[in-house]
Short mmCIF file of C-alpha atoms in Angstrom, two decimals:
data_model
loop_
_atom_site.label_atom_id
_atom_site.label_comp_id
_atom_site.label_asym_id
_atom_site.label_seq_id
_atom_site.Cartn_x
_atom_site.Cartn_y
_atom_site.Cartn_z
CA UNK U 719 2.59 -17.72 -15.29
CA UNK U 720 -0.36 -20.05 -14.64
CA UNK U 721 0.32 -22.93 -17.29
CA UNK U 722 -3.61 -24.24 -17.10
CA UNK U 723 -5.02 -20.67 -18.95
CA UNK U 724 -4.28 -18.06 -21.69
CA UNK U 725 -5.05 -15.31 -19.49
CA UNK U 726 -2.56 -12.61 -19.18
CA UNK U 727 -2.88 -10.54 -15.82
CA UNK U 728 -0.92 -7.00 -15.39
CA UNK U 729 -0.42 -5.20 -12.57
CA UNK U 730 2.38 -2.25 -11.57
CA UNK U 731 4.32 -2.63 -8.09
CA UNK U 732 4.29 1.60 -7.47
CA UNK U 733 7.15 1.39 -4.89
CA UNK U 734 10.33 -0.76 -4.05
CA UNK U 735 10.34 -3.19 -1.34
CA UNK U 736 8.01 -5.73 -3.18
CA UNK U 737 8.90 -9.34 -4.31
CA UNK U 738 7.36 -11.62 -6.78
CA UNK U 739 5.51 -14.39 -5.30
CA UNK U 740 1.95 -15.49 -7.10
CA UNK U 741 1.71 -12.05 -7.80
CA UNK U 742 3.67 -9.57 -5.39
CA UNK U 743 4.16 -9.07 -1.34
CA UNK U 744 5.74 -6.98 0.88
CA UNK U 745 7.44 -8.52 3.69
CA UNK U 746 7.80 -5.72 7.16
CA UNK U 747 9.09 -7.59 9.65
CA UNK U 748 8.16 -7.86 12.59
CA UNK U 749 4.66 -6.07 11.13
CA UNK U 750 4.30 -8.98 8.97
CA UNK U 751 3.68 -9.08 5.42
CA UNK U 752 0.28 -7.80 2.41
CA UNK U 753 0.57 -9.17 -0.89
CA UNK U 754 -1.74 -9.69 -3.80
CA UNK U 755 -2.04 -13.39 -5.45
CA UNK U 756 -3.55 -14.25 -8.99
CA UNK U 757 -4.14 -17.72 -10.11
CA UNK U 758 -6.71 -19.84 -11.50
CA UNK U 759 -7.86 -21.79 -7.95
CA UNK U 760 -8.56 -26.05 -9.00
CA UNK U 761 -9.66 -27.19 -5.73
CA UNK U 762 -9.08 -26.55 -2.10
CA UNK U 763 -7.76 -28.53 0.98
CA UNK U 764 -10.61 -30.38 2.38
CA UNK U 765 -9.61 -28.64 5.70
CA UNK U 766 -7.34 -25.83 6.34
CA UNK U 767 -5.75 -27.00 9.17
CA UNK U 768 -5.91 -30.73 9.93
CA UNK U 769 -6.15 -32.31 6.85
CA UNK U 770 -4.52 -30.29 3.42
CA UNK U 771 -5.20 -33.07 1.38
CA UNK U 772 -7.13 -31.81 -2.00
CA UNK U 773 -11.41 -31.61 -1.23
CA UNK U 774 -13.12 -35.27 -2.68
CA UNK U 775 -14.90 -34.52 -4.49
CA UNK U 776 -12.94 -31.22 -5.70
CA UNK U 777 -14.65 -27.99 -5.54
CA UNK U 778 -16.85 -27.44 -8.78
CA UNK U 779 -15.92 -25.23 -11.85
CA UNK U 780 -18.30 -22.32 -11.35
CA UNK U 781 -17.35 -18.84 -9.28
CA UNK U 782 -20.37 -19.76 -7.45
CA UNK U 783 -18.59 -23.17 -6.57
CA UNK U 784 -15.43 -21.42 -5.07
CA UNK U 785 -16.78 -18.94 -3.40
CA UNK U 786 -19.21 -21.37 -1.08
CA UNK U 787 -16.12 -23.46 -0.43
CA UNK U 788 -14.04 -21.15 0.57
CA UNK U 789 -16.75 -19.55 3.48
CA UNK U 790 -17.12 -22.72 4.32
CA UNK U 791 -13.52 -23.86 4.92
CA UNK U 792 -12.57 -24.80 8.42
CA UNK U 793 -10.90 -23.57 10.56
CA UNK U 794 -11.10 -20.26 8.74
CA UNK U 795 -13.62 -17.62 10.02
CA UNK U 796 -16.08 -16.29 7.17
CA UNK U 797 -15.59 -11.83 7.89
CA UNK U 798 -17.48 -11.04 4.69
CA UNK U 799 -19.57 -13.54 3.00
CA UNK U 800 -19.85 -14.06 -0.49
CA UNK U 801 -21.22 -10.78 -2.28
CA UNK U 802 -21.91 -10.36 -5.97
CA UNK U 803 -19.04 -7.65 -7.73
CA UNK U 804 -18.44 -6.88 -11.25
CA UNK U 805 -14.42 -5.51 -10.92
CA UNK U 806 -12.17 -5.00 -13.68
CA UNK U 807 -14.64 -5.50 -15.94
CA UNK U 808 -16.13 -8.46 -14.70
CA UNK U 809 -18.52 -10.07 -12.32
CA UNK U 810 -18.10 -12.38 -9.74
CA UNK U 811 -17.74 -12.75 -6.32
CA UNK U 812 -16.27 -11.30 -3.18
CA UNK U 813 -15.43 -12.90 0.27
CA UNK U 814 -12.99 -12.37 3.25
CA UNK U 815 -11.46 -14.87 5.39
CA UNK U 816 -10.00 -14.47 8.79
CA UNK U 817 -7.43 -17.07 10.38
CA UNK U 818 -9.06 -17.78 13.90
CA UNK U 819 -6.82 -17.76 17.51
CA UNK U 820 -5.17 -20.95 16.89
CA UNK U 821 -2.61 -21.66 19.84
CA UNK U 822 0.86 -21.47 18.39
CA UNK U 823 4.10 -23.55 19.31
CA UNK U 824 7.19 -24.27 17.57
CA UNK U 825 6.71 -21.75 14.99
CA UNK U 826 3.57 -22.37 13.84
CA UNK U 827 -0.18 -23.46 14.42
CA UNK U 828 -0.21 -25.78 17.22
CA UNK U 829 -2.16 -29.55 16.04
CA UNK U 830 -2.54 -28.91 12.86
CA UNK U 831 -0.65 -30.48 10.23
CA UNK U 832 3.03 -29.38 9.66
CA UNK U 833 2.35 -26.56 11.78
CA UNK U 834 0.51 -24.57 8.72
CA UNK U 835 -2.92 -23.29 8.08
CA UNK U 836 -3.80 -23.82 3.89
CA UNK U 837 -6.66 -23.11 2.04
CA UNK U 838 -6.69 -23.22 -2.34
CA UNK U 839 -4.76 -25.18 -4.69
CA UNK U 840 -3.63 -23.65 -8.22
CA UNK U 841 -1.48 -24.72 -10.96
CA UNK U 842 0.67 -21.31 -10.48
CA UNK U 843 1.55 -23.13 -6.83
CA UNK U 844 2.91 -26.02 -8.19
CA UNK U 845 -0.74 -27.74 -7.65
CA UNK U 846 0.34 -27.73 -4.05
CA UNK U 847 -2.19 -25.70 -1.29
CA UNK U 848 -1.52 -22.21 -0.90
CA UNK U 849 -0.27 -21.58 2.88
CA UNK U 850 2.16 -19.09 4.98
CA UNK U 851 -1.16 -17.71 7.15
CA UNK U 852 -0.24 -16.12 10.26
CA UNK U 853 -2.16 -15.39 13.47
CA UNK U 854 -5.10 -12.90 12.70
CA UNK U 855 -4.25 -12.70 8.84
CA UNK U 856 -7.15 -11.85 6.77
CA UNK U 857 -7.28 -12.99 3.01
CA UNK U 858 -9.97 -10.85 0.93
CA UNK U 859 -11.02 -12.77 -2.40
CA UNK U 860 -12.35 -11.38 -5.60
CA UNK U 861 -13.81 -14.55 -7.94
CA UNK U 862 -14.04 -13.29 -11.26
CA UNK U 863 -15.82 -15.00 -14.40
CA UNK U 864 -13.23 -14.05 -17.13
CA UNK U 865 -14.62 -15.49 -20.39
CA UNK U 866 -15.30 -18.75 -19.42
CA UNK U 867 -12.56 -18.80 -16.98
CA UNK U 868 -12.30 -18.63 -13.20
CA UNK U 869 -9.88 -16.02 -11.70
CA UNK U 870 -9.30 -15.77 -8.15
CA UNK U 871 -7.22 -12.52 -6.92
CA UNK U 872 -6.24 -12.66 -3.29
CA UNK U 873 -5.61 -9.67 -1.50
CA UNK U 874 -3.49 -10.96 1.92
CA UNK U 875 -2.60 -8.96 5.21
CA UNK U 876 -1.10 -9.01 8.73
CA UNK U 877 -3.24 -7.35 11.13
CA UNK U 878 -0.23 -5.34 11.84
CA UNK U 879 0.07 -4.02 8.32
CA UNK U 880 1.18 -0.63 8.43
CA UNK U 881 -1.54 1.82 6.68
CA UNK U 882 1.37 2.78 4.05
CA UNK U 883 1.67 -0.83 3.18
CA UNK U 884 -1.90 -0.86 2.51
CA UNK U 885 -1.98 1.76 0.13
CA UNK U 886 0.56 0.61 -1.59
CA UNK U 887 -1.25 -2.60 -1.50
CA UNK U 888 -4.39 -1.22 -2.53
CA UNK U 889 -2.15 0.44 -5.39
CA UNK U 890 -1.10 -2.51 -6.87
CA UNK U 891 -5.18 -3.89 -6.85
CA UNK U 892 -6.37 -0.71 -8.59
CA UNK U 893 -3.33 -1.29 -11.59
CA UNK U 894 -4.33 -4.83 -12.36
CA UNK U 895 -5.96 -5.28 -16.00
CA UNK U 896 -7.42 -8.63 -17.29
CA UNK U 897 -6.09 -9.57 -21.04
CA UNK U 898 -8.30 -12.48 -21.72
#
């Protein structure tokens, strides 16, 4: 469903209990929520938590170009820094991001802006920034060089996530196929 790109991503959900939402999640409450997102990423806030206006200059074209932004997004904490991967059939990179022990109030992250946390910005998203990060949430990237075209899949979780949920998470990574 991402208007900017021909690409066709497929993936199977293997259980009920999933919803559709930039790819799929599974909301547990109160465990919180893992989900997998697929979009082409244009830019990202030029920081996550006080200021989600889009990066000036925007984040260049290249997988390389992402990836370096992203570890490098504040207030986010870098867990894994950017690694070369060739996955479904392609190469890339791979990151993960940690939301830091921001103090929370009224529902969400105390001082910074609307309460959120956001990081990218896709076309899929409306060309609005990506949010909905919790306390502790990690987000694990994989950057992928598809033909020309950069593909970000997100892998998001709770640090509550329930190991079942993971599997079933890591189910729904292991189905996805890239039809350029």
């Amino acid at each position: 469903a991402d208007p900017s790109t021909p690409l066709r991503v497929v993936y199977q959900v293997p259980v009920e209990g999933w919803s559709e939402w930039l790819g799929a999640v599974k909301f547990r409450e109160p465990d919180g929520h893992v989900g997998v997102s697929i979009g082409t990423v244009t830019n990202l806030v030029s920081h996550g938590c006080r200021d989600h206006s889009p990066a000036d200059p925007p984040v260049g074209t290249s997988v390389d170009d992402l990836a370096t932004a992203l570890a490098d997004l504040a207030p986010f904490r870098l867990k894994s820094p950017p690694k070369d991967v060739t996955i479904y059939g392609y190469s890339g990179k791979h990151l993960e991001l940690t939301v830091p022990d921001l103090p929370v109030a009224g529902g969400g992250f105390a001082g910074c802006a609307g309460g959120n946390l956001k990081s990218w910005i896709a076309p899929t998203h409306g060309d609005a920034a990506f949010y909905g990060y919790g306390p502790g949430e990690t987000e694990e990237f994989w950057i992928l060089d598809v033909e020309g075209t950069r593909l970000m899949i997100a892998a998001e979780r709770s640090p509550g996530s329930p190991r079942k949920d993971l599997a079933e998470q890591g189910a729904v990574l292991d189905s996805i196929r890239i039809e350029p």
